[in-house]
Short mmCIF file of C-alpha atoms and ligand atoms in Angstrom, two decimals:
data_model
loop_
_atom_site.label_atom_id
_atom_site.label_comp_id
_atom_site.label_asym_id
_atom_site.label_seq_id
_atom_site.Cartn_x
_atom_site.Cartn_y
_atom_site.Cartn_z
CA MET A 1 24.59 11.95 3.14
CA GLY A 2 21.48 9.63 3.39
CA VAL A 3 21.43 6.77 5.76
CA LYS A 4 20.03 3.06 4.68
CA VAL A 5 19.22 0.33 7.36
CA ALA A 6 20.49 -3.32 6.48
CA LYS A 7 19.09 -6.38 8.62
CA PHE A 8 19.93 -8.94 7.51
CA GLY A 9 17.89 -12.35 7.73
CA GLY A 10 19.75 -15.82 9.59
CA SER A 11 20.73 -17.00 6.41
CA SER A 12 22.93 -13.58 5.86
CA VAL A 13 24.78 -14.41 9.81
CA ALA A 14 24.16 -17.84 9.18
CA ASP A 15 28.02 -19.03 9.86
CA GLY A 16 31.47 -16.16 9.26
CA ILE A 17 31.43 -16.35 5.07
CA GLN A 18 27.77 -14.96 5.09
CA LEU A 19 29.16 -12.93 7.89
CA ASP A 20 31.68 -11.70 4.92
CA LYS A 21 29.24 -11.50 2.38
CA MET A 22 28.26 -9.31 5.25
CA ARG A 23 30.14 -7.17 5.76
CA ARG A 24 31.85 -6.35 2.30
CA ILE A 25 28.34 -5.56 1.69
CA ILE A 26 28.31 -2.62 4.50
CA SER A 27 32.29 -1.63 3.53
CA ALA A 28 30.74 -0.86 0.05
CA ASP A 29 28.20 2.22 0.92
CA PRO A 30 28.98 4.60 4.09
CA GLU A 31 25.00 4.81 4.36
CA ARG A 32 24.29 2.22 5.50
CA ARG A 33 24.27 2.98 9.76
CA TYR A 34 22.57 0.66 10.80
CA VAL A 35 22.14 -2.87 11.09
CA VAL A 36 19.77 -4.79 12.34
CA VAL A 37 20.27 -9.01 12.13
CA SER A 38 18.06 -12.54 13.58
CA ALA A 39 19.70 -14.96 14.29
CA PRO A 40 22.08 -17.43 12.28
CA GLY A 41 19.14 -19.54 10.99
CA LYS A 42 20.55 -23.15 8.69
CA ARG A 43 24.24 -23.15 7.23
CA PHE A 44 23.48 -25.97 5.23
CA ASP A 45 20.22 -28.49 4.64
CA GLY A 46 19.50 -30.75 7.83
CA ASP A 47 21.34 -27.77 10.69
CA ASN A 48 19.58 -26.35 12.78
CA LYS A 49 18.12 -22.56 13.27
CA ILE A 50 19.95 -21.20 16.79
CA THR A 51 16.55 -20.01 17.63
CA ASP A 52 13.87 -23.28 17.04
CA LEU A 53 17.53 -24.42 19.14
CA LEU A 54 16.19 -22.18 21.58
CA PHE A 55 12.28 -23.03 21.51
CA LEU A 56 13.75 -26.64 22.18
CA CYS A 57 15.83 -25.30 25.20
CA LEU A 58 12.51 -24.43 26.46
CA SER A 59 10.59 -27.16 25.04
CA GLN A 60 13.14 -29.35 27.57
CA MET A 61 12.37 -26.26 30.87
CA GLU A 62 8.65 -27.07 30.55
CA ASN A 63 8.92 -31.00 31.15
CA ASN A 64 11.51 -30.15 33.37
CA ILE A 65 14.28 -31.35 31.62
CA PRO A 66 18.21 -30.37 31.74
CA CYS A 67 19.00 -28.66 28.14
CA ASP A 68 22.14 -27.72 29.19
CA GLN A 69 23.52 -30.00 26.01
CA ILE A 70 21.79 -27.75 23.57
CA PHE A 71 22.15 -24.72 24.97
CA GLN A 72 25.81 -24.96 25.14
CA VAL A 73 25.43 -26.24 20.74
CA VAL A 74 23.91 -22.63 21.14
CA CYS A 75 27.28 -20.78 22.40
CA ASP A 76 29.14 -23.17 20.46
CA ARG A 77 28.15 -21.38 17.20
CA PHE A 78 28.89 -18.36 18.47
CA THR A 79 33.14 -19.21 19.93
CA ALA A 80 32.90 -21.01 15.84
CA VAL A 81 32.38 -17.51 14.42
CA LYS A 82 34.52 -15.75 16.32
CA LEU A 83 37.61 -17.74 16.09
CA ASN A 84 36.52 -17.77 12.87
CA LEU A 85 37.03 -14.29 12.42
CA GLY A 86 39.08 -14.01 14.91
CA ILE A 87 36.45 -11.16 16.21
CA ASP A 88 37.42 -9.28 19.38
CA ILE A 89 34.62 -10.00 22.08
CA ASP A 90 34.26 -12.73 24.86
CA LEU A 91 30.94 -13.59 26.11
CA THR A 92 31.38 -15.67 27.83
CA GLU A 93 29.49 -13.45 30.67
CA ASP A 94 26.47 -13.46 28.59
CA PHE A 95 26.69 -16.75 28.48
CA ASP A 96 26.67 -17.27 31.43
CA GLU A 97 23.45 -15.54 32.60
CA ILE A 98 22.12 -16.54 30.42
CA ARG A 99 22.54 -20.71 31.57
CA GLU A 100 21.83 -18.90 35.24
CA ARG A 101 18.56 -17.39 33.76
CA MET A 102 17.16 -20.47 32.45
CA SER A 103 17.74 -22.97 34.53
CA GLY A 104 15.72 -20.10 37.60
CA GLY A 105 12.71 -20.75 34.72
CA ALA A 106 13.40 -17.53 32.60
CA PRO A 107 10.35 -16.51 30.57
CA ARG A 108 9.61 -18.12 27.22
CA ASP A 109 10.57 -15.06 25.26
CA TYR A 110 14.23 -13.98 27.42
CA VAL A 111 14.28 -17.49 25.75
CA VAL A 112 13.18 -17.36 22.22
CA SER A 113 15.25 -13.56 21.64
CA ARG A 114 18.72 -15.02 23.17
CA GLY A 115 20.15 -15.40 18.66
CA GLU A 116 19.38 -12.13 18.05
CA TYR A 117 21.12 -10.94 21.31
CA LEU A 118 24.15 -12.56 20.50
CA SER A 119 24.21 -12.49 17.07
CA ALA A 120 23.68 -8.47 16.78
CA LYS A 121 26.46 -8.32 19.70
CA ILE A 122 28.57 -10.58 17.71
CA VAL A 123 28.60 -8.47 14.38
CA ALA A 124 28.50 -5.53 16.36
CA ALA A 125 31.73 -6.41 17.66
CA TYR A 126 32.59 -7.37 13.64
CA LEU A 127 31.81 -4.29 12.02
CA GLY A 128 33.24 -2.45 14.74
CA PHE A 129 30.24 -0.29 15.20
CA ASP A 130 27.56 0.08 18.84
CA PHE A 131 25.78 -2.45 19.61
CA VAL A 132 22.71 -0.96 21.00
CA ASP A 133 20.16 -3.50 23.16
CA THR A 134 16.32 -3.13 20.82
CA GLU A 135 15.19 -4.37 24.82
CA GLY A 136 12.96 -1.63 26.56
CA LEU A 137 12.98 0.69 22.61
CA ILE A 138 10.98 -1.22 21.13
CA VAL A 139 7.28 -0.90 23.34
CA PHE A 140 4.83 -2.75 23.37
CA ASP A 141 1.29 -2.94 25.00
CA LYS A 142 -0.44 -4.92 27.49
CA ARG A 143 -2.45 -6.69 24.32
CA GLY A 144 1.00 -7.08 22.63
CA ARG A 145 0.82 -4.90 20.09
CA VAL A 146 3.72 -2.45 19.50
CA LYS A 147 3.36 1.09 20.71
CA LEU A 148 4.12 2.90 17.58
CA ASP A 149 5.08 6.85 18.63
CA GLU A 150 6.26 5.32 21.55
CA THR A 151 9.21 2.64 19.98
CA ASP A 152 9.85 5.48 17.20
CA ALA A 153 10.54 8.22 19.76
CA ARG A 154 12.78 6.07 21.72
CA LEU A 155 14.60 4.46 18.63
CA SER A 156 15.28 7.51 17.62
CA GLU A 157 16.14 9.46 20.27
CA GLU A 158 18.81 6.37 21.39
CA LEU A 159 20.17 6.01 17.99
CA LYS A 160 20.89 9.96 17.50
CA LYS A 161 23.97 9.13 19.75
CA HIS A 162 25.33 6.51 17.40
CA GLU A 163 26.64 6.80 14.51
CA HIS A 164 26.55 3.32 13.29
CA ALA A 165 25.29 0.45 15.91
CA VAL A 166 23.69 -3.44 15.51
CA LEU A 167 21.23 -3.78 16.45
CA PRO A 168 18.53 -7.03 17.52
CA GLY A 169 15.87 -8.09 15.68
CA PHE A 170 12.95 -10.18 16.65
CA TYR A 171 12.30 -8.14 20.29
CA GLY A 172 11.83 -5.94 22.28
CA THR A 173 10.01 -4.62 25.77
CA ASN A 174 5.78 -5.43 27.36
CA LEU A 175 5.49 -2.29 29.28
CA GLU A 176 3.36 -3.87 31.67
CA THR A 177 5.46 -6.19 32.72
CA GLY A 178 8.93 -5.13 31.94
CA GLU A 179 9.43 -8.50 30.57
CA ILE A 180 11.18 -8.92 27.14
CA LYS A 181 9.15 -9.41 24.82
CA THR A 182 8.73 -11.07 21.43
CA PHE A 183 7.16 -10.77 17.98
CA SER A 184 5.99 -13.72 16.00
CA ARG A 185 8.55 -15.72 13.91
CA GLY A 186 10.31 -13.94 11.30
CA GLY A 187 10.22 -10.82 13.13
CA SER A 188 13.27 -9.88 12.56
CA ASP A 189 11.76 -7.95 9.53
CA ILE A 190 9.49 -5.86 11.83
CA THR A 191 12.36 -4.27 13.67
CA GLY A 192 14.16 -3.55 10.62
CA SER A 193 11.49 -1.58 9.92
CA LEU A 194 10.49 0.44 12.98
CA VAL A 195 15.10 0.99 13.53
CA ALA A 196 14.99 2.98 9.42
CA ARG A 197 11.42 5.01 10.31
CA ALA A 198 13.29 5.67 13.51
CA VAL A 199 17.19 7.64 11.76
CA LYS A 200 14.50 8.58 8.49
CA ALA A 201 15.63 5.48 6.73
CA ASP A 202 16.15 6.81 2.85
CA ILE A 203 16.10 2.99 1.91
CA TYR A 204 15.35 -0.11 4.05
CA GLU A 205 17.32 -2.51 2.31
CA ASN A 206 16.50 -6.60 4.28
CA TRP A 207 18.69 -8.97 2.74
CA THR A 208 17.89 -12.45 2.75
CA ASP A 209 19.02 -15.65 0.21
CA VAL A 210 16.92 -14.16 -2.88
CA SER A 211 16.83 -11.81 -4.81
CA GLY A 212 13.79 -9.71 -4.36
CA PHE A 213 10.67 -11.29 -5.69
CA LEU A 214 9.30 -13.03 -8.79
CA MET A 215 6.51 -12.83 -11.75
CA ALA A 216 5.14 -15.72 -10.57
CA ASP A 217 6.45 -19.38 -8.05
CA PRO A 218 10.02 -20.74 -9.51
CA ARG A 219 9.41 -24.23 -9.18
CA ILE A 220 5.70 -23.81 -11.00
CA VAL A 221 6.99 -21.22 -13.70
CA LYS A 222 10.47 -21.59 -15.10
CA ASP A 223 12.55 -18.59 -15.33
CA ALA A 224 9.53 -16.73 -13.99
CA LYS A 225 10.74 -12.66 -13.84
CA PRO A 226 11.92 -10.40 -10.97
CA ILE A 227 9.75 -7.99 -9.80
CA GLY A 228 12.45 -4.70 -10.07
CA ASN A 229 9.46 -2.79 -8.49
CA ILE A 230 6.33 -3.21 -6.75
CA SER A 231 3.85 -0.89 -4.66
CA TYR A 232 2.96 -2.34 -1.09
CA MET A 233 -0.25 -3.17 -2.01
CA GLU A 234 0.55 -5.10 -4.88
CA LEU A 235 2.96 -6.97 -2.73
CA ARG A 236 0.22 -7.14 0.14
CA GLU A 237 -1.86 -9.21 -1.80
CA LEU A 238 0.64 -11.24 -3.41
CA SER A 239 2.26 -12.21 0.26
CA TYR A 240 -1.90 -13.10 1.22
CA MET A 241 -1.84 -15.29 -1.48
CA GLY A 242 1.35 -16.59 0.01
CA ALA A 243 4.16 -15.17 -1.81
CA SER A 244 5.91 -15.14 0.85
CA VAL A 245 9.90 -12.77 1.74
CA LEU A 246 9.21 -10.18 4.17
CA HIS A 247 6.75 -10.73 7.19
CA GLU A 248 4.13 -9.17 6.78
CA ASP A 249 3.62 -6.78 9.80
CA ALA A 250 7.00 -5.06 8.06
CA ILE A 251 5.67 -3.36 5.80
CA TYR A 252 3.20 -1.10 8.34
CA PRO A 253 6.28 1.28 9.78
CA VAL A 254 8.03 2.52 6.73
CA ARG A 255 4.99 2.69 4.99
CA LEU A 256 4.19 5.53 7.49
CA ALA A 257 6.63 6.87 7.05
CA GLY A 258 7.31 6.57 3.34
CA ILE A 259 10.65 3.93 3.07
CA PRO A 260 10.97 2.14 0.12
CA ILE A 261 11.97 -1.15 0.91
CA ASN A 262 14.52 -2.98 -1.22
CA ILE A 263 15.14 -6.71 -1.06
CA ARG A 264 17.83 -8.48 -1.44
CA ASN A 265 20.18 -10.84 -1.88
CA THR A 266 23.19 -11.59 -0.13
CA ASN A 267 24.35 -14.22 -2.34
CA GLN A 268 24.49 -11.77 -4.85
CA PRO A 269 24.65 -8.68 -3.14
CA GLU A 270 25.07 -7.40 -7.94
CA ASP A 271 21.11 -8.00 -8.34
CA GLN A 272 19.00 -4.78 -8.08
CA GLY A 273 16.56 -7.14 -5.67
CA THR A 274 12.84 -5.58 -5.36
CA VAL A 275 12.11 -2.60 -4.95
CA ILE A 276 8.64 -2.23 -2.96
CA THR A 277 7.50 1.02 -3.08
CA ALA A 278 4.13 3.22 -1.63
CA GLU A 279 3.54 3.88 -4.96
CA HIS A 280 2.58 2.07 -8.60
CA ASP A 281 5.38 3.83 -10.82
CA PRO A 282 3.53 5.96 -13.67
CA ALA A 283 5.79 5.11 -16.24
CA ASP A 284 6.24 1.54 -15.48
CA LYS A 285 3.76 0.29 -18.25
CA ARG A 286 3.91 -3.69 -16.87
CA VAL A 287 0.11 -4.83 -16.80
CA VAL A 288 0.46 -7.87 -14.59
CA THR A 289 2.94 -7.94 -11.68
CA GLY A 290 2.85 -10.80 -10.26
CA ILE A 291 0.40 -14.30 -10.08
CA ALA A 292 -0.16 -15.93 -7.36
CA GLY A 293 -1.58 -19.12 -5.76
CA ASN A 294 -2.43 -21.23 -3.00
CA LYS A 295 -4.50 -25.02 -3.43
CA ASP A 296 -7.70 -26.39 -1.08
CA PHE A 297 -9.73 -23.95 -1.30
CA THR A 298 -13.87 -25.22 0.00
CA VAL A 299 -16.76 -23.43 -2.40
CA ILE A 300 -20.50 -22.78 -1.11
CA ALA A 301 -21.99 -21.97 -3.76
CA ILE A 302 -25.87 -21.08 -2.52
CA TYR A 303 -28.64 -20.70 -5.21
CA LYS A 304 -32.60 -19.08 -4.05
CA ASN A 305 -35.05 -17.76 -6.69
CA THR A 306 -35.11 -14.12 -6.16
CA LEU A 307 -32.25 -14.27 -3.66
CA ASN A 308 -31.42 -10.98 -4.92
CA LYS A 309 -34.61 -9.07 -3.37
CA GLU A 310 -34.15 -10.62 0.32
CA ILE A 311 -33.38 -8.55 2.83
CA GLY A 312 -30.30 -9.52 5.47
CA PHE A 313 -29.90 -12.80 3.05
CA VAL A 314 -26.01 -11.69 2.89
CA ARG A 315 -25.73 -10.75 6.62
CA ARG A 316 -27.36 -14.62 7.99
CA LEU A 317 -24.54 -16.70 5.90
CA LEU A 318 -21.78 -14.24 6.97
CA SER A 319 -23.55 -14.73 10.45
CA ILE A 320 -23.52 -18.96 10.68
CA ILE A 321 -19.94 -18.48 9.33
CA GLU A 322 -18.37 -15.61 12.58
CA ASP A 323 -20.91 -18.16 14.71
CA HIS A 324 -18.71 -21.46 13.81
CA ARG A 325 -15.37 -18.96 14.08
CA ILE A 326 -14.79 -20.01 11.15
CA ASN A 327 -12.87 -17.81 8.96
CA PHE A 328 -13.42 -16.45 5.44
CA GLU A 329 -11.38 -15.56 1.86
CA HIS A 330 -14.54 -14.63 -0.35
CA ILE A 331 -18.16 -13.99 -1.79
CA PRO A 332 -19.07 -13.83 -4.86
CA THR A 333 -21.78 -12.97 -5.07
CA GLY A 334 -24.77 -13.57 -8.41
CA ILE A 335 -28.54 -12.42 -8.82
CA ASP A 336 -29.79 -15.36 -7.78
CA THR A 337 -26.11 -17.18 -6.13
CA VAL A 338 -24.04 -16.44 -3.33
CA SER A 339 -20.52 -18.09 -2.49
CA ILE A 340 -18.58 -18.40 -0.43
CA ILE A 341 -15.03 -19.23 -0.10
CA ILE A 342 -13.07 -20.54 2.67
CA SER A 343 -9.38 -22.51 3.56
CA ASN A 344 -9.92 -25.89 3.99
CA LYS A 345 -7.77 -26.09 7.18
CA GLU A 346 -10.86 -23.34 7.84
CA ILE A 347 -13.72 -26.07 7.28
CA GLU A 348 -12.59 -29.28 7.92
CA ASP A 349 -14.17 -29.86 11.06
CA LYS A 350 -17.55 -27.50 10.34
CA LEU A 351 -18.85 -28.51 6.92
CA ASP A 352 -21.13 -30.66 8.01
CA ASP A 353 -22.59 -28.51 10.77
CA VAL A 354 -22.12 -24.70 8.63
CA MET A 355 -24.40 -26.46 5.90
CA GLU A 356 -27.12 -28.11 8.64
CA ASP A 357 -26.71 -23.53 9.57
CA ILE A 358 -27.49 -22.68 6.02
CA GLU A 359 -30.14 -25.53 4.96
CA ALA A 360 -32.49 -24.37 8.10
CA GLN A 361 -32.07 -20.56 8.54
CA LEU A 362 -31.78 -19.50 4.77
CA LYS A 363 -34.11 -22.12 3.05
CA PRO A 364 -32.21 -21.91 -0.43
CA ASP A 365 -33.66 -23.96 -3.39
CA ASN A 366 -29.89 -25.59 -3.91
CA VAL A 367 -25.88 -25.95 -2.55
CA ASP A 368 -23.27 -27.20 -3.62
CA VAL A 369 -19.89 -28.38 -2.13
CA TYR A 370 -16.40 -28.35 -3.72
CA THR A 371 -13.18 -29.19 -1.98
CA ASP A 372 -10.98 -28.91 -4.02
CA ILE A 373 -10.82 -25.15 -5.84
CA ALA A 374 -7.24 -23.25 -6.38
CA LEU A 375 -6.96 -19.50 -5.75
CA ILE A 376 -4.98 -17.45 -8.38
CA ALA A 377 -4.68 -13.98 -7.69
CA THR A 378 -3.39 -11.72 -10.78
CA VAL A 379 -2.04 -8.83 -9.53
CA GLY A 380 -0.73 -5.83 -10.66
CA CYS A 381 -1.43 -2.06 -10.16
CA GLY A 382 -1.18 -1.42 -13.91
CA MET A 383 -4.48 -3.55 -15.14
CA SER A 384 -6.97 -0.78 -12.98
CA PHE A 385 -8.88 1.14 -15.60
CA ARG A 386 -7.43 -1.25 -19.12
CA PRO A 387 -9.96 -3.19 -20.67
CA GLY A 388 -9.15 -6.12 -22.16
CA VAL A 389 -6.54 -7.27 -19.05
CA SER A 390 -9.14 -10.20 -17.55
CA ALA A 391 -10.71 -11.28 -21.65
CA LYS A 392 -7.02 -11.66 -22.21
CA MET A 393 -6.16 -13.77 -19.02
CA PHE A 394 -9.96 -15.68 -19.83
CA ASN A 395 -9.24 -16.57 -23.28
CA ALA A 396 -5.72 -17.72 -22.65
CA LEU A 397 -7.38 -20.33 -19.83
CA ALA A 398 -10.50 -21.11 -22.21
CA GLU A 399 -8.21 -22.55 -24.98
CA GLN A 400 -6.29 -24.70 -22.13
CA ASN A 401 -9.48 -25.83 -21.55
CA ILE A 402 -9.23 -25.02 -17.80
CA ASN A 403 -12.95 -25.02 -16.14
CA ILE A 404 -12.88 -21.05 -14.18
CA ARG A 405 -15.25 -22.33 -10.78
CA MET A 406 -15.04 -18.28 -9.39
CA ILE A 407 -13.79 -14.79 -9.88
CA ASP A 408 -13.77 -11.86 -7.72
CA GLN A 409 -12.31 -8.61 -8.61
CA GLY A 410 -11.58 -6.00 -5.74
CA SER A 411 -13.22 -2.66 -6.02
CA SER A 412 -9.43 -1.25 -6.89
CA GLU A 413 -9.19 -3.49 -10.13
CA MET A 414 -5.31 -4.09 -9.46
CA ASN A 415 -6.22 -7.71 -8.63
CA ILE A 416 -7.98 -10.56 -10.36
CA ILE A 417 -8.58 -13.36 -7.91
CA ILE A 418 -9.77 -17.56 -10.40
CA GLY A 419 -11.34 -20.45 -8.30
CA VAL A 420 -9.80 -23.75 -10.76
CA SER A 421 -9.43 -27.43 -9.63
CA ASN A 422 -6.91 -27.49 -7.44
CA LYS A 423 -5.43 -30.65 -10.53
CA ASP A 424 -4.80 -27.07 -13.00
CA PHE A 425 -3.94 -24.74 -10.35
CA GLU A 426 0.47 -25.23 -12.07
CA THR A 427 -1.23 -24.73 -15.91
CA ALA A 428 -3.03 -22.06 -14.87
CA ILE A 429 -0.64 -20.32 -13.48
CA ARG A 430 1.92 -20.82 -16.84
CA THR A 431 -0.60 -20.31 -19.15
CA ILE A 432 -1.70 -16.79 -17.74
CA TYR A 433 2.09 -16.15 -16.64
CA ASP A 434 2.42 -16.56 -20.63
CA ALA A 435 -0.28 -14.48 -21.64
CA PHE A 436 1.39 -11.45 -19.48
CA ASN A 437 4.65 -12.16 -20.97
CA GLU A 438 4.82 -12.90 -24.56
N1 LIG B 501 14.10 -15.58 14.82
C1 LIG B 501 13.15 -15.14 14.48
C2 LIG B 501 12.55 -16.93 13.85
O1 LIG B 501 13.76 -17.67 13.41
C3 LIG B 501 13.06 -13.78 14.26
C4 LIG B 501 13.84 -13.73 12.90
O2 LIG B 501 14.65 -14.17 12.08
O3 LIG B 501 13.38 -12.75 12.68
O4 LIG B 501 11.48 -16.69 13.95
#
C-alpha cells in the first residue's frame, strides 16, 4: 500500500462543517495516513484567522495591554468545534498553559504557533490518529534555516512509530535556542512537504479551497481552463509572477525526493486538481501552460553608442543598483541599449538618486524612464524548440494594437516575458490566452 501525506489549509479546518469534509476525504483513501494541518482560517468574509488573532495577542502583550479577551476568542473557537463534532478531548490544560506562558511574556513564535498546535490536537482526536508534535522534529539553524537532512532524519524516525498521525504545520524548533520557531506566513505547506519527504510519500496532497491552478487569473479570463499538470519549473515561473496557491519554499523538499504535489479542493473533492511534477510530461502536447503577470514596474532604458564594446558597462550599472540596495527583475539588452526593470515598490523613493548615479558614472547618450509597466509571463515547457510560438503571440498582440515595451526570454525557452503599459495589462493577458486556446 502506498502512503499519502494530506495537508489541509486554514479554510479546510475552519469549523465543524469543514472538518467533517476533511474526515470524509481521509476515510475515502486508506493511503492518507499522515495529515498536516494549519490553524483554523476564516469561516466567512470578515471573520478572523486564528493565527491573526494570535498575532493580535502578541501586539497587545508588547504594549502591556492584557490579551485575555482575544485569547478567549481563540479558545472559544476550538471549544465550539469540539462540542459541535462531539470530539472527546479536553483542551483545558493546554489553554491554561498557553495563557500562563503568555502572561509571563512568551516569545513571539511560541504564541503564533499555538493555532496549529491546538488544531492538530483536535483533528487527531477527531480522526482517531496519533498527535505528533513537530517541536523538536522540524529543526532550524541559528540563522533560521531549516536543517533539511536532520529534520528528515528526526521526522522519519518518529513517524515510523505511528501508523496514522496528525502533525501541526507552520513550526519547529530553533536548535540554537531550543525555542519554537515558525516559518513565514503560509508555512504549513512547507511542513507538509517535509513530512512527505520523511515518510517517502507517493504523493503530497495539498488540500485548499481552489481546484488547483488555472491557466490565467479568472478575474481577467472568465472560464480560464484548469491546469491538470505542471512541472516544478513552470510553477516557479508562474508563482514568481503572482500565481500563488502554495508557499514557494514548499517545493524544494518534495522536489528533492521526487514526490509530486497535488493541489486539491476540500469543497470539491471530486476535482482532480493540479499535479506538480519534476518533469514536463512529453506526451502532453500543450504549448502554453499558464499566463501570469503583475502591474507597476519601472523600466530604465539606457542608450549609449557602441555600448556593446564598452567593457564593464552592465557591471557598473548593476553596482549602482546594488549600492542602493534594490532588487531588480530583468535586464534585457540590445546592441547599444540596456534596460533594467524594477518593481515600483522597490525603486519608488530611490529613483532620483539612481538616475543621478547612472548619469554620472555611465555617461549615457540618453535614458528613458517608464513607470507604468506591467509584466506578463507566458510559461510552458512545450514552448521550447517549437518555432512560431513568439510569432503567434506577437501577432495576436499587434492585432489588438498592444504596444510591447520589452521582451525577455529565458534561455530555457519555457518563458516569454513581455512588458506592456499598465492599461493594456488585462487585454494583453486575454489576447495571449485566446491565441493559445483557439
Ligand atoms: N497559520 C499560518 C498562517 O496563517 C500558517 C499556515 O496556515 O500555513 O500563516
